Amino acid sequence: QVPLKPGRSLMDWIRLTKSGKDLTGLKGRLIEVTEDELAKHNKKEDCWICIRGFVYNVTPYMEYHPGGEDELMKAAGTDGTDLFDQVHRWVNYESMLKECLVGRMAVKPIAAPKDGVYLGVIKDQRISNSTDFFIVLGFDKPKESIFLLYFLFYSYDWFQTDSLITVVIYTKQKDMNAELVIVDCQDKRLRGEIIVDDYSYLVEVDLDHAVSEDVTVNIAEKVGKVEIILKKKDNIHWKMLGQSCEGHNTFIKRTDRGLFYRKCKLVSKTEVTHDTKLFCLMLPRGTHLCVPTGHHVYLKQIITGTEVVKPYTPVLPSLPLDFKEPPHHDGVHIYLMIKIYSCGLFTQALDRLQIEDYISVSNPEGNFKKSQVQTSEDLILLAGGTGFTPMVKLLNFALAEVSCLRTVKLIFFNKTEDDILWRNQLEQLALRDERFEVQFILSQPTKDWVGKQGKISSSLLSEFVKRSRKDSKVVVCICGPTPFTEQGVQYLKDLGYSQEEIHAFTA
Ligand code: FAD
Ligand code: NAD
């Protein structure tokens, strides 16, 4: 993120798009754009970008782009879809840039294969009535040869009794678990998504008849079988499961699947500090969703007519002080700890939400893998402000489930004492669990503060980030404002920590 000039906030952009000004220079006309034409508009003062086949004139948006003009210019005059997906595929550009739409590409440009390997999926080669047979082929560009990467036998089936409909998805995944299965059943539409590394398998149908809101999901973890059990509203015989929706029965890259949102009810809002609140959202009854440790969700609100999306990392209702039992996800509530900024577009709107109001919550995303800490002996967490949020579930997971851990240390950077989130709970935890230690460091302390002060620096890190033994296996996780995270990673590398030993939480 770069500092934006005054008058160039997201709110200012939304105002400009509503002003009726001609932002494309085409007076509302939509045109078909050839690749040659697109390539001509590659300057700051005349910049067109193609995203998923649609071309936008982003010239007026330049100064409003939170990532800065240079980032946007990387895609000037080209197909920026891949770049966009890498950096922020969650941003609802269709809504944000709708007034900048120039038109469609005449021929949809094909994104360049990554690393010279093109993955093509040949789908729907039926080898039996109920089994779809997927072949994933790799195309090795330098050698110009095609090779078989792997076979996937992903399929679904369904059956019924008088009162129930059971949809079964066979994944053949040995380590299938609740975090990899996301089910939504609302208004006669069933959507079941299975996550397999970077891929997603989807079953999505408009059901033939109405079902009740209760949905049961059973997962046979060892064989990878997922059962979605729906209750019929009327005890009639169904002739078919329903009509297939777009994307039904496909196995594609996760990044190619649009973000799915469901409306969640705000059930409580409690103060954590003077500016930070804990929001408790309730998932609809037909939703099965567990947010994995270290992953975030996107919240979506319509603010003065424009859809605005921001990421937030779910926490727990409180820090469990007894780690004898692995944490139990109640499957119903999502807790978010959110700082309300006095001039924050999204957080101000969030703060205005009343209990029982609804807000859209996406499927989880993130690249943190529990396996990164599963074999570590020392876990060091560096958090700045609300960068504490991913550390909550991580702390819980580490202390409850990682048996080889000897030390867990949280180094928590804040501006003032009043900004420290869950300070009491953290101190309590340190008293109760001898593996856990917490260090608070303030950047703007009052003169009464006797603890450590300063911002993240090489000397502070060399003082607090240490292995418990010379050769112990360590993981350092870092999250906070972007400059904090970037500087922290650099200092850690300077101190001799390898890339594999560091995990930085980012968007
Ligand atoms: P904006 O309208 O974007 O900004 C208005 C003003 O607020 C800015 O000028 C600045 O003064 C201040 N401000 C805004 N954003 C920041 C910032 N990021 N750092 C410092 N000052 C800022 N936030 C949480 O509170 N809890 C979370 O769990 C959480 N999880 C996140 C997870 C990810 C992966 C990422 C990338 C961000 C996360 N954030 C979290 C930040 C959140 O997404 C928003 O950026 C934040 O809520 C501000 O949004 P806004 O629209 O209110 O502010
Ligand atoms: P803040 O402004 O209260 O700052 C907290 C501390 O961070 C400061 O005391 C200081 O020590 C450090 N810090 C702040 N700015 C710095 C800078 N420029 N250089 C070095 N250190 C700096 O923080 P906040 O308002 O609570 O913001 C928290 C940030 O964490 C937000 O930017 C948010 O987007 C980010 N966040 C990211 C994720 C994620 O990526 N997964 C999750 C949660 C929060």
XYZ file of C-alpha atoms and ligand atoms in Angstrom:
604
model
C 0.000 0.000 0.000
C 1.138 3.563 -0.726
C -0.053 6.777 0.939
C -2.749 8.354 -1.206
C -3.012 12.106 -1.807
C -5.757 13.927 0.111
C -9.068 13.590 -1.696
C -8.076 10.259 -3.241
C -9.648 7.785 -0.788
C -11.981 4.971 -1.803
C -14.921 7.125 -0.719
C -13.690 9.919 -3.014
C -13.453 7.410 -5.853
C -16.997 6.200 -5.228
C -18.169 9.823 -5.289
C -16.393 10.432 -8.606
C -17.982 7.349 -10.175
C -21.413 8.619 -9.100
C -20.801 12.136 -10.411
C -21.940 11.320 -13.938
C -18.536 12.317 -15.352
C -17.482 10.461 -18.520
C -14.633 8.332 -17.123
C -13.890 6.288 -20.249
C -13.878 9.142 -22.767
C -16.391 7.136 -24.827
C -19.539 8.866 -23.591
C -21.032 5.623 -22.271
C -20.473 3.719 -25.555
C -19.072 0.179 -25.204
C -16.667 -0.994 -27.890
C -14.968 -4.224 -28.908
C -11.244 -3.949 -28.206
C -8.573 -5.724 -30.224
C -5.239 -6.706 -28.682
C -3.500 -4.082 -30.827
C -5.867 -1.376 -29.610
C -5.421 -2.430 -25.982
C -1.631 -2.310 -26.330
C -1.782 1.331 -27.524
C -3.227 2.475 -24.177
C -0.165 1.791 -22.071
C 0.674 5.187 -20.576
C -0.238 6.754 -17.236
C -2.285 9.421 -18.959
C -4.000 6.830 -21.181
C -4.143 3.428 -19.548
C -6.419 0.521 -20.424
C -6.306 -2.865 -18.700
C -8.106 -6.093 -19.546
C -9.476 -8.224 -16.658
C -11.261 -11.471 -17.503
C -12.078 -10.372 -21.033
C -13.350 -6.898 -20.090
C -11.340 -3.763 -20.804
C -11.271 -0.825 -18.369
C -9.885 2.666 -18.849
C -8.127 2.983 -15.468
C -6.562 6.399 -16.199
C -8.930 8.284 -13.866
C -8.425 5.592 -11.162
C -4.592 5.903 -11.102
C -4.361 8.249 -8.120
C -6.973 6.300 -6.169
C -5.285 2.891 -6.444
C -4.241 1.838 -2.900
C -1.325 -0.152 -4.332
C 0.009 2.904 -6.201
C 0.240 3.939 -9.833
C 3.331 1.827 -10.546
C 1.514 -1.373 -9.585
C -1.350 -0.528 -11.895
C 1.052 0.391 -14.706
C 2.486 -3.159 -14.616
C -0.656 -4.254 -16.456
C -1.036 -1.192 -18.698
C -2.194 -2.084 -22.194
C -2.278 -5.812 -21.434
C -4.325 -8.611 -19.913
C -3.873 -7.994 -16.186
C -5.998 -10.932 -15.017
C -3.129 -13.007 -13.619
C -1.540 -10.035 -11.900
C -4.899 -9.030 -10.474
C -5.580 -12.553 -9.195
C -2.172 -12.720 -7.540
C -2.544 -9.422 -5.721
C -6.245 -8.994 -4.935
C -8.694 -11.171 -6.738
C -11.128 -10.444 -3.898
C -11.471 -6.786 -4.812
C -14.799 -6.331 -6.499
C -13.433 -4.562 -9.539
C -16.630 -5.017 -11.574
C -18.437 -2.770 -9.139
C -15.534 -0.419 -8.415
C -14.606 0.117 -12.069
C -18.013 -0.151 -13.716
C -17.892 3.465 -14.874
C -14.472 2.792 -16.478
C -15.664 -0.077 -18.677
C -14.557 0.398 -22.272
C -15.908 -2.887 -23.615
C -15.043 -6.508 -24.283
C -11.915 -7.935 -25.854
C -12.583 -8.904 -29.456
C -10.774 -12.203 -28.874
C -10.340 -13.323 -25.288
C -6.595 -13.236 -24.621
C -5.161 -16.423 -23.201
C -3.154 -15.842 -20.050
C 0.488 -16.804 -20.443
C 1.301 -20.191 -18.908
C 3.102 -19.928 -15.601
C 6.603 -21.397 -15.340
C 6.300 -22.773 -18.837
C 3.823 -25.380 -17.651
C 0.315 -25.213 -18.930
C -2.248 -27.234 -17.014
C -5.180 -28.359 -19.034
C -8.021 -30.377 -17.571
C -9.941 -32.748 -19.788
C -13.179 -33.227 -17.958
C -16.203 -35.417 -18.129
C -14.795 -38.469 -19.764
C -17.470 -40.739 -18.424
C -16.196 -44.199 -17.585
C -19.241 -45.275 -15.650
C -22.643 -43.841 -14.937
C -21.708 -42.111 -11.741
C -18.016 -41.475 -12.109
C -16.435 -38.557 -13.850
C -12.893 -39.179 -14.881
C -10.508 -36.271 -14.895
C -7.135 -36.277 -16.548
C -4.767 -33.439 -15.771
C -2.252 -32.925 -18.524
C 0.900 -30.887 -18.271
C 2.325 -29.098 -21.246
C 6.063 -28.693 -21.004
C 6.791 -25.601 -23.028
C 10.570 -25.805 -23.497
C 10.353 -29.438 -24.571
C 7.011 -28.952 -26.291
C 5.745 -32.234 -24.946
C 2.530 -33.205 -23.259
C 2.662 -35.401 -20.179
C 0.205 -36.849 -17.736
C 0.327 -35.091 -14.377
C -2.263 -37.048 -12.455
C -5.625 -38.693 -12.547
C -8.453 -37.413 -10.456
C -11.504 -39.419 -9.699
C -13.811 -36.770 -8.335
C -17.442 -37.514 -8.566
C -20.740 -37.214 -6.763
C -23.815 -39.307 -6.454
C -27.127 -38.925 -4.692
C -29.834 -41.088 -3.220
C -33.011 -40.618 -1.234
C -35.245 -42.061 1.424
C -38.787 -40.898 2.171
C -37.514 -37.980 4.191
C -33.856 -37.442 3.258
C -31.692 -36.588 0.271
C -28.052 -37.611 0.571
C -25.452 -36.193 -1.786
C -22.183 -38.103 -1.651
C -18.913 -36.712 -2.945
C -16.093 -39.180 -3.393
C -12.779 -37.397 -3.172
C -10.302 -40.242 -2.580
C -8.431 -37.722 -0.398
C -6.987 -39.487 2.628
C -6.691 -36.387 4.793
C -10.129 -34.952 4.140
C -11.350 -32.782 7.028
C -14.085 -30.298 7.926
C -12.016 -27.283 6.854
C -11.895 -28.589 3.280
C -15.659 -28.893 2.866
C -17.832 -25.812 2.470
C -21.557 -26.364 2.064
C -24.347 -23.839 1.605
C -27.968 -24.724 1.176
C -30.375 -21.818 0.848
C -33.520 -21.137 -1.136
C -33.481 -24.509 -2.903
C -29.885 -24.076 -4.060
C -27.232 -26.512 -2.852
C -23.563 -25.603 -3.183
C -20.850 -27.961 -1.943
C -17.208 -27.095 -2.496
C -14.280 -29.363 -1.715
C -10.837 -27.823 -1.448
C -7.819 -29.844 -2.567
C -4.631 -27.796 -2.265
C -4.920 -25.131 -4.954
C -7.931 -26.761 -6.597
C -11.643 -26.795 -5.932
C -14.340 -29.327 -6.806
C -17.885 -27.980 -6.929
C -21.336 -29.467 -6.788
C -23.952 -26.774 -7.351
C -27.571 -27.440 -8.233
C -30.958 -25.823 -8.021
C -32.728 -28.573 -6.115
C -35.789 -30.220 -7.592
C -37.881 -29.642 -4.446
C -37.700 -27.664 -1.229
C -35.591 -28.878 1.709
C -35.470 -27.708 5.308
C -32.727 -25.350 6.449
C -30.915 -28.028 8.468
C -28.022 -29.602 6.649
C -25.789 -32.325 8.036
C -22.300 -32.874 6.682
C -20.529 -36.148 7.432
C -16.920 -36.647 6.484
C -15.263 -40.045 6.369
C -11.754 -38.628 6.779
C -9.807 -41.797 5.937
C -11.546 -42.596 2.660
C -12.336 -39.011 1.695
C -16.078 -39.508 1.381
C -18.259 -36.463 2.060
C -21.988 -36.828 2.695
C -24.360 -33.871 2.582
C -27.695 -34.813 4.102
C -30.734 -32.675 3.364
C -34.205 -33.016 4.886
C -37.067 -33.022 2.385
C -39.805 -30.530 3.169
C -42.399 -32.843 1.631
C -42.104 -36.606 1.624
C -42.305 -36.974 -2.118
C -40.117 -38.971 -4.472
C -37.588 -36.805 -6.329
C -37.027 -37.699 -9.991
C -33.755 -35.821 -10.114
C -31.481 -33.930 -7.736
C -32.017 -30.683 -9.615
C -30.762 -28.416 -12.379
C -26.996 -28.010 -12.680
C -25.685 -24.496 -12.124
C -22.697 -22.990 -13.913
C -19.529 -24.582 -12.561
C -21.370 -27.669 -11.305
C -19.234 -30.809 -11.249
C -16.000 -29.043 -12.211
C -12.541 -29.358 -10.732
C -10.637 -26.149 -11.344
C -7.994 -23.900 -9.785
C -9.319 -22.179 -6.688
C -8.319 -18.801 -8.038
C -10.547 -19.389 -11.076
C -13.595 -19.940 -8.882
C -15.395 -16.701 -7.923
C -15.605 -15.900 -4.218
C -18.845 -17.189 -2.757
C -20.646 -15.104 -0.108
C -23.467 -15.928 2.275
C -25.341 -13.486 4.523
C -24.523 -13.786 8.216
C -26.384 -12.210 11.093
C -24.595 -9.933 13.544
C -25.416 -11.394 16.956
C -23.159 -9.377 19.243
C -20.626 -6.582 19.241
C -18.403 -6.161 22.319
C -15.677 -3.695 23.125
C -12.120 -5.006 23.235
C -10.323 -1.658 23.504
C -11.254 2.007 22.957
C -11.334 1.484 19.160
C -11.521 -2.269 18.611
C -14.599 -4.492 18.803
C -15.322 -8.189 18.727
C -18.066 -8.903 16.214
C -19.869 -12.224 16.481
C -21.557 -13.315 13.250
C -23.895 -16.268 12.913
C -23.702 -18.485 9.849
C -27.012 -19.440 8.218
C -28.347 -22.846 9.275
C -27.700 -24.322 5.858
C -23.997 -23.400 5.919
C -21.111 -25.649 6.888
C -17.890 -23.644 7.040
C -14.804 -23.735 9.297
C -12.169 -21.066 8.771
C -8.720 -22.700 8.965
C -6.087 -21.338 11.344
C -4.273 -18.390 9.774
C -6.857 -17.888 7.029
C -9.111 -14.881 6.506
C -12.556 -14.213 5.072
C -13.806 -11.240 3.087
C -16.685 -9.102 4.258
C -18.763 -7.321 1.652
C -20.965 -4.284 2.178
C -22.694 -1.938 -0.227
C -21.484 1.530 0.633
C -23.248 4.368 -1.192
C -24.190 2.004 -3.996
C -20.772 0.400 -4.529
C -19.824 -3.073 -3.312
C -16.791 -2.791 -1.059
C -14.841 -5.855 0.109
C -12.218 -6.070 2.907
C -10.397 -9.045 4.474
C -10.657 -9.970 8.177
C -9.105 -12.848 10.131
C -11.480 -14.764 12.414
C -10.424 -15.193 16.043
C -11.882 -17.169 18.951
C -14.409 -15.717 21.409
C -11.550 -15.564 23.933
C -8.132 -17.112 24.491
C -8.746 -20.568 25.961
C -6.666 -20.827 29.113
C -6.770 -24.578 29.295
C -5.169 -26.329 26.358
C -5.941 -29.895 27.327
C -8.613 -30.218 24.662
C -8.142 -29.303 21.000
C -10.292 -26.278 20.150
C -13.824 -27.119 19.208
C -15.395 -25.121 16.423
C -19.087 -24.697 17.176
C -19.779 -24.526 13.449
C -22.183 -21.641 13.896
C -20.321 -18.494 14.918
C -17.496 -16.482 13.400
C -15.720 -13.999 15.677
C -13.933 -11.017 14.169
C -11.795 -8.537 16.090
C -11.947 -5.307 14.129
C -10.389 -1.897 14.695
C -12.759 0.936 13.812
C -10.781 3.727 12.100
C -12.257 7.202 12.544
C -12.015 7.840 8.800
C -12.213 4.222 7.690
C -14.720 3.660 4.907
C -15.489 0.019 5.663
C -15.041 -0.054 9.438
C -17.282 2.985 9.950
C -20.022 1.213 7.991
C -19.398 -1.957 10.031
C -19.691 -0.005 13.243
C -23.088 1.263 12.131
C -24.417 -2.307 11.783
C -27.085 -3.111 14.344
C -27.556 -6.439 16.110
C -29.620 -8.759 13.835
C -28.403 -6.919 10.707
C -26.852 -9.054 7.971
C -23.448 -8.865 6.291
C -21.957 -10.959 3.464
C -19.091 -13.264 4.437
C -16.951 -15.095 1.863
C -15.330 -18.496 1.828
C -11.963 -18.557 3.622
C -8.667 -17.889 1.866
C -5.046 -17.854 2.904
C -1.760 -19.594 2.355
C -0.846 -20.540 5.914
C -0.471 -24.272 6.448
C -0.607 -25.819 9.921
C 2.120 -28.215 8.857
C 4.528 -25.267 8.988
C 4.366 -25.341 12.791
C 3.460 -28.973 13.366
C 7.063 -30.062 13.716
C 8.522 -26.915 15.232
C 10.056 -26.693 18.690
C 9.984 -22.898 19.015
C 7.181 -20.709 17.715
C 7.710 -16.962 17.654
C 4.826 -14.637 16.841
C 5.440 -11.008 15.898
C 2.231 -8.977 15.850
C 1.572 -5.266 15.221
C -1.859 -3.914 16.291
C -4.692 -5.982 14.787
C -1.976 -8.134 13.201
C -2.636 -10.053 16.423
C -5.764 -11.621 14.886
C -4.161 -14.582 13.038
C -2.070 -15.253 16.139
C -5.157 -16.086 18.221
C -6.076 -19.355 16.504
C -2.417 -20.065 15.880
C -1.615 -19.806 19.601
C -4.525 -22.030 20.390
C -3.528 -24.615 17.799
C 0.134 -24.589 18.806
C -0.456 -24.953 22.539
C -3.233 -27.521 22.208
C -2.023 -29.678 19.357
C 1.707 -29.366 18.704
C 3.334 -31.712 21.156
C 6.941 -31.031 20.164
C 6.698 -27.304 20.969
C 8.970 -26.163 23.806
C 8.409 -22.404 23.626
C 5.789 -20.082 22.199
C 6.641 -16.417 22.338
C 4.410 -13.501 21.312
C 6.091 -10.161 20.738
C 3.240 -7.709 20.504
C 3.861 -4.209 19.101
C 1.324 -1.488 19.826
C 1.213 2.278 19.974
C 0.008 2.697 23.574
C -1.011 0.523 26.527
C -4.670 1.211 25.716
C -4.218 -0.371 22.298
C -3.076 -3.773 23.577
C -5.683 -6.363 22.593
C -6.607 -9.020 25.176
C -3.719 -7.979 27.425
C -5.228 -9.586 30.535
C -5.926 -12.846 28.787
C -2.396 -12.984 27.387
C -0.877 -12.344 30.815
C -3.122 -14.993 32.345
C -2.090 -17.470 29.698
C 1.591 -16.777 30.338
C 1.034 -17.503 34.038
C -0.837 -20.734 33.330
C 1.280 -22.248 30.587
C 5.000 -22.244 31.104
C 5.680 -22.732 27.391
C 4.078 -19.363 26.631
C 5.673 -15.949 27.057
C 4.411 -12.523 25.976
C 6.360 -9.298 25.477
C 4.633 -5.968 24.864
C 6.535 -3.257 22.994
C 5.046 0.224 22.652
C 5.865 2.776 19.967
C 4.113 5.759 21.625
C 4.126 4.961 25.372
C 3.204 7.413 28.103
C 5.987 8.220 30.540
C 4.598 5.693 33.068
C 5.387 2.748 30.798
C 8.246 0.764 32.273
C 8.248 -1.944 29.617
C 10.041 -2.074 26.286
C 9.523 0.634 23.740
C 10.263 1.251 20.083
C 9.268 0.024 16.660
C 10.353 -3.198 15.032
C 14.151 -3.100 14.632
C 17.089 -5.390 14.246
C 18.224 -4.815 17.824
C 14.751 -5.485 19.315
C 14.444 -8.660 17.286
C 17.916 -9.917 18.150
C 16.994 -9.410 21.817
C 13.673 -11.287 21.683
C 13.769 -13.660 18.736
C 15.975 -16.539 19.833
C 16.016 -20.300 19.508
C 15.540 -22.096 22.828
C 18.415 -24.394 21.838
C 21.157 -23.801 19.325
C 19.718 -26.146 16.730
C 16.014 -26.080 17.603
C 13.476 -26.021 14.795
C 11.859 -22.593 14.759
C 9.016 -20.864 12.951
C 8.530 -17.101 13.102
C 5.112 -15.759 12.094
C 4.648 -12.067 11.475
C 1.576 -9.896 10.885
C 0.796 -6.198 11.105
C 0.899 -3.013 9.037
C 2.620 -3.675 5.688
C 5.843 -1.726 6.517
C 6.034 -3.542 9.870
C 5.763 -6.951 8.171
C 8.157 -6.083 5.344
C 10.813 -4.635 7.661
C 10.358 -7.503 10.123
C 10.934 -10.133 7.435
C 14.075 -8.320 6.296
C 15.477 -8.049 9.852
C 14.753 -11.744 10.453
C 16.627 -12.674 7.279
C 19.520 -10.429 8.344
C 19.529 -12.302 11.661
C 19.994 -15.576 9.789
C 16.445 -16.955 9.659
C 15.682 -18.716 6.403
C 12.643 -18.118 4.180
C 11.224 -21.502 5.299
C 11.419 -20.432 8.945
C 9.368 -17.265 8.361
C 5.669 -16.940 7.592
C 4.330 -13.463 6.823
C 0.565 -12.981 6.857
C -0.518 -10.740 4.000
C -3.620 -10.304 1.844
P -9.794 2.787 4.862
O -10.993 3.587 4.434
O -9.166 1.879 3.889
O -8.745 3.741 5.489
C -9.073 4.948 6.216
C -7.971 5.317 7.192
O -7.899 4.331 8.206
C -6.561 5.358 6.599
O -6.244 6.591 6.068
C -5.729 5.064 7.840
O -5.615 6.182 8.646
C -6.566 4.074 8.532
N -6.213 2.727 8.062
C -6.938 1.998 7.214
N -6.382 0.833 6.964
C -5.277 0.798 7.688
C -4.299 -0.160 7.832
N -4.390 -1.320 7.170
N -3.266 0.107 8.651
C -3.205 1.257 9.322
N -4.119 2.234 9.204
C -5.144 2.009 8.399
N -8.310 -5.447 10.337
C -8.878 -5.709 11.540
O -9.261 -4.779 12.276
N -9.062 -7.013 11.962
C -8.687 -8.066 11.217
O -8.891 -9.239 11.607
C -8.071 -7.820 9.941
N -7.667 -8.826 9.144
C -7.049 -8.555 7.957
C -6.609 -9.614 7.171
C -5.930 -9.370 6.002
C -5.456 -10.520 5.151
C -5.684 -8.026 5.610
C -4.931 -7.724 4.345
C -6.166 -6.964 6.360
C -6.847 -7.220 7.543
N -7.369 -6.175 8.303
C -7.914 -6.459 9.539
C -7.425 -4.793 7.781
C -8.792 -4.553 7.074
O -8.879 -5.363 5.911
C -8.991 -3.100 6.607
O -7.868 -2.672 5.892
C -9.248 -2.158 7.769
O -10.395 -2.603 8.485
C -9.459 -0.703 7.342
O -10.540 -0.596 6.462
P -11.342 0.777 6.264
O -12.088 0.680 4.965
O -12.153 1.078 7.477
O -10.208 1.888 6.161
P -1.155 0.439 14.536
O -1.109 1.627 13.660
O -1.893 0.542 15.831
O 0.350 -0.031 14.783
C 0.685 -1.099 15.658
C 2.179 -1.172 15.741
O 2.717 -1.568 14.484
C 2.848 0.144 16.063
O 2.874 0.384 17.440
C 4.249 -0.071 15.509
O 5.052 -0.797 16.404
C 3.975 -0.960 14.291
N 3.967 -0.112 13.104
C 2.953 0.639 12.643
N 3.329 1.298 11.536
C 4.610 0.960 11.309
C 5.547 1.305 10.304
N 5.225 2.159 9.322
N 6.776 0.759 10.357
C 7.112 -0.093 11.335
N 6.256 -0.456 12.306
C 5.023 0.057 12.302
O -1.702 -0.814 13.716
P -3.185 -1.158 13.340
O -3.933 0.121 13.034
O -3.781 -2.061 14.359
O -3.020 -1.921 11.978
C -2.792 -3.303 11.938
C -2.413 -3.714 10.541
O -2.348 -5.116 10.451
C -3.341 -3.235 9.452
O -2.542 -2.674 8.443
C -3.991 -4.478 8.940
O -4.263 -4.402 7.551
C -2.931 -5.523 9.216
N -3.484 -6.873 9.356
C -3.112 -7.786 8.434
C -3.586 -9.070 8.526
C -3.142 -10.077 7.495
O -2.502 -9.727 6.544
N -3.459 -11.342 7.588
C -4.424 -9.438 9.576
C -4.783 -8.482 10.513
C -4.313 -7.172 10.407
